[in-house]
Amino acid sequence: MPTLSFHDKIAVLDLGDTENRFSPEFLAELHAHLDAAVEQQAHGLITRAGGKFFSNGLDLDWLSANGDRAGWYVEQVHALFGRVLTLPMPTAAAIGGHAFGAGAMLAIAHDYRVMRADRGFFCFPEADIRIPFTNGMAALIQSKVPPRTAVLAMTTGKRFGGTEAAAADLVDAAVAEDAVFDAAVAAVAPAGGKDQPTITAIKSVMFDAVLSALRGPA
């Protein structure tokens, strides 16, 4: 399960060292840690993970066993994306392993993304696994990447290595494994310490259309 620690005044949310799929319990833990980061007036948030994966996204096993709650589950995932999108502090995803599907969308919801250059894929596999994007998910991705990249990534299921992901503007930088965290810190540190309500208001205006899509019908 995820944990929260601090690097100076920057909150560090560690998703864990498994596939880090979004079970209901996992989502609840994430929200609890985000609450703590906000309450402690963190000057930034870095989300990272250990092991082979950043996150593989939706918990498909849970969904298969709880099909009658699929609508509720998607609402919870959308709520997480919307919250990360408007956190009252600069945010960065430090991607040291695979980021697939909703795991890649979680990374997209951050202000900045730094990825390991030599290992791991950034991928939206929905076209290959026959799970269409919800309106909110599509709006989130399209708000953060160039149209040409959105078409390629969303309709082909292409797996982007770190260097390719940076060239396509899916991530801001691709660096060596031991530089991922430091690069994420460098991304958020200069903008830390701003007034929280003001930053949330600014982000809410910036991403108003995305938030409306995330709150609306799938």
Short mmCIF file of N, CA, C and O in Angstrom, two decimals, residues 6-7 25 41 46 57 65 74 115 117-118 128 134 142 152 155 157 160 169 171 176 204 210-211:
data_model
loop_
_atom_site.label_atom_id
_atom_site.label_comp_id
_atom_site.label_asym_id
_atom_site.label_seq_id
_atom_site.Cartn_x
_atom_site.Cartn_y
_atom_site.Cartn_z
N PHE A 6 8.47 12.80 3.83
CA PHE A 6 8.80 14.17 3.42
C PHE A 6 10.28 14.28 3.09
O PHE A 6 11.13 13.69 3.75
N HIS A 7 10.55 15.02 2.04
CA HIS A 7 11.91 15.40 1.64
C HIS A 7 11.98 16.90 1.83
O HIS A 7 11.48 17.66 1.02
N GLU A 25 -9.40 0.11 -1.72
CA GLU A 25 -8.57 0.37 -0.53
C GLU A 25 -7.36 1.22 -0.89
O GLU A 25 -6.98 2.13 -0.13
N GLN A 41 0.84 21.48 4.83
CA GLN A 41 1.32 22.62 4.03
C GLN A 41 2.57 22.26 3.22
O GLN A 41 3.53 23.04 3.15
N ILE A 46 5.65 14.81 -4.75
CA ILE A 46 6.26 13.91 -5.73
C ILE A 46 5.66 12.53 -5.53
O ILE A 46 5.65 12.00 -4.42
N GLY A 57 -2.56 0.81 -13.06
CA GLY A 57 -3.87 1.43 -13.20
C GLY A 57 -5.02 0.66 -12.59
O GLY A 57 -4.97 0.20 -11.45
N ALA A 65 -14.94 -8.94 -10.40
CA ALA A 65 -15.69 -9.53 -9.28
C ALA A 65 -16.79 -8.61 -8.76
O ALA A 65 -17.63 -9.05 -7.96
N VAL A 74 -15.52 3.80 -11.22
CA VAL A 74 -15.01 4.80 -12.17
C VAL A 74 -15.10 6.19 -11.57
O VAL A 74 -14.20 7.02 -11.74
N MET A 115 10.66 10.72 -16.25
CA MET A 115 10.67 9.28 -16.46
C MET A 115 12.08 8.75 -16.61
O MET A 115 12.97 9.46 -17.12
N ALA A 117 14.92 6.96 -18.37
CA ALA A 117 15.17 6.92 -19.81
C ALA A 117 15.35 5.52 -20.36
O ALA A 117 14.97 5.24 -21.50
N ASP A 118 15.93 4.63 -19.57
CA ASP A 118 16.40 3.36 -20.13
C ASP A 118 15.53 2.15 -19.82
O ASP A 118 15.82 1.05 -20.27
N ASP A 128 -6.14 -1.82 -27.25
CA ASP A 128 -5.79 -3.24 -27.37
C ASP A 128 -6.56 -4.12 -26.39
O ASP A 128 -6.79 -5.30 -26.66
N THR A 134 -13.15 6.83 -20.86
CA THR A 134 -14.29 7.62 -20.46
C THR A 134 -14.09 9.06 -20.97
O THR A 134 -12.98 9.46 -21.35
N GLN A 142 -5.97 14.68 -23.19
CA GLN A 142 -5.91 15.69 -24.25
C GLN A 142 -5.58 17.09 -23.72
O GLN A 142 -5.13 17.94 -24.49
N LEU A 152 -1.96 9.34 -31.45
CA LEU A 152 -1.06 8.19 -31.51
C LEU A 152 -1.17 7.34 -30.25
O LEU A 152 -1.32 6.11 -30.33
N THR A 155 -5.05 5.82 -29.66
CA THR A 155 -5.68 4.94 -30.64
C THR A 155 -4.83 3.74 -31.04
O THR A 155 -5.33 2.82 -31.70
N GLY A 157 -2.26 2.24 -28.71
CA GLY A 157 -1.71 1.48 -27.60
C GLY A 157 -0.20 1.41 -27.64
O GLY A 157 0.41 0.53 -27.01
N PHE A 160 5.60 3.70 -25.13
CA PHE A 160 6.67 4.70 -25.25
C PHE A 160 7.72 4.45 -24.17
O PHE A 160 7.42 4.46 -22.97
N ASP A 169 6.26 14.55 -25.72
CA ASP A 169 5.67 15.43 -24.71
C ASP A 169 4.67 14.72 -23.81
O ASP A 169 3.79 15.35 -23.23
N VAL A 171 5.96 13.08 -21.24
CA VAL A 171 6.67 13.43 -20.01
C VAL A 171 7.57 14.62 -20.33
O VAL A 171 7.87 14.92 -21.48
N ALA A 176 18.50 9.43 -16.27
CA ALA A 176 19.04 8.18 -15.73
C ALA A 176 18.26 7.77 -14.49
O ALA A 176 17.66 8.60 -13.80
N SER A 204 -8.08 25.05 -10.92
CA SER A 204 -9.49 24.74 -11.20
C SER A 204 -9.99 25.49 -12.42
O SER A 204 -10.79 24.95 -13.21
N VAL A 210 -11.84 19.84 -18.04
CA VAL A 210 -11.47 18.48 -17.66
C VAL A 210 -12.22 18.06 -16.40
O VAL A 210 -12.76 16.95 -16.32
N LEU A 211 -12.30 18.96 -15.43
CA LEU A 211 -13.00 18.64 -14.18
C LEU A 211 -14.48 18.38 -14.44
O LEU A 211 -15.07 17.46 -13.86
#
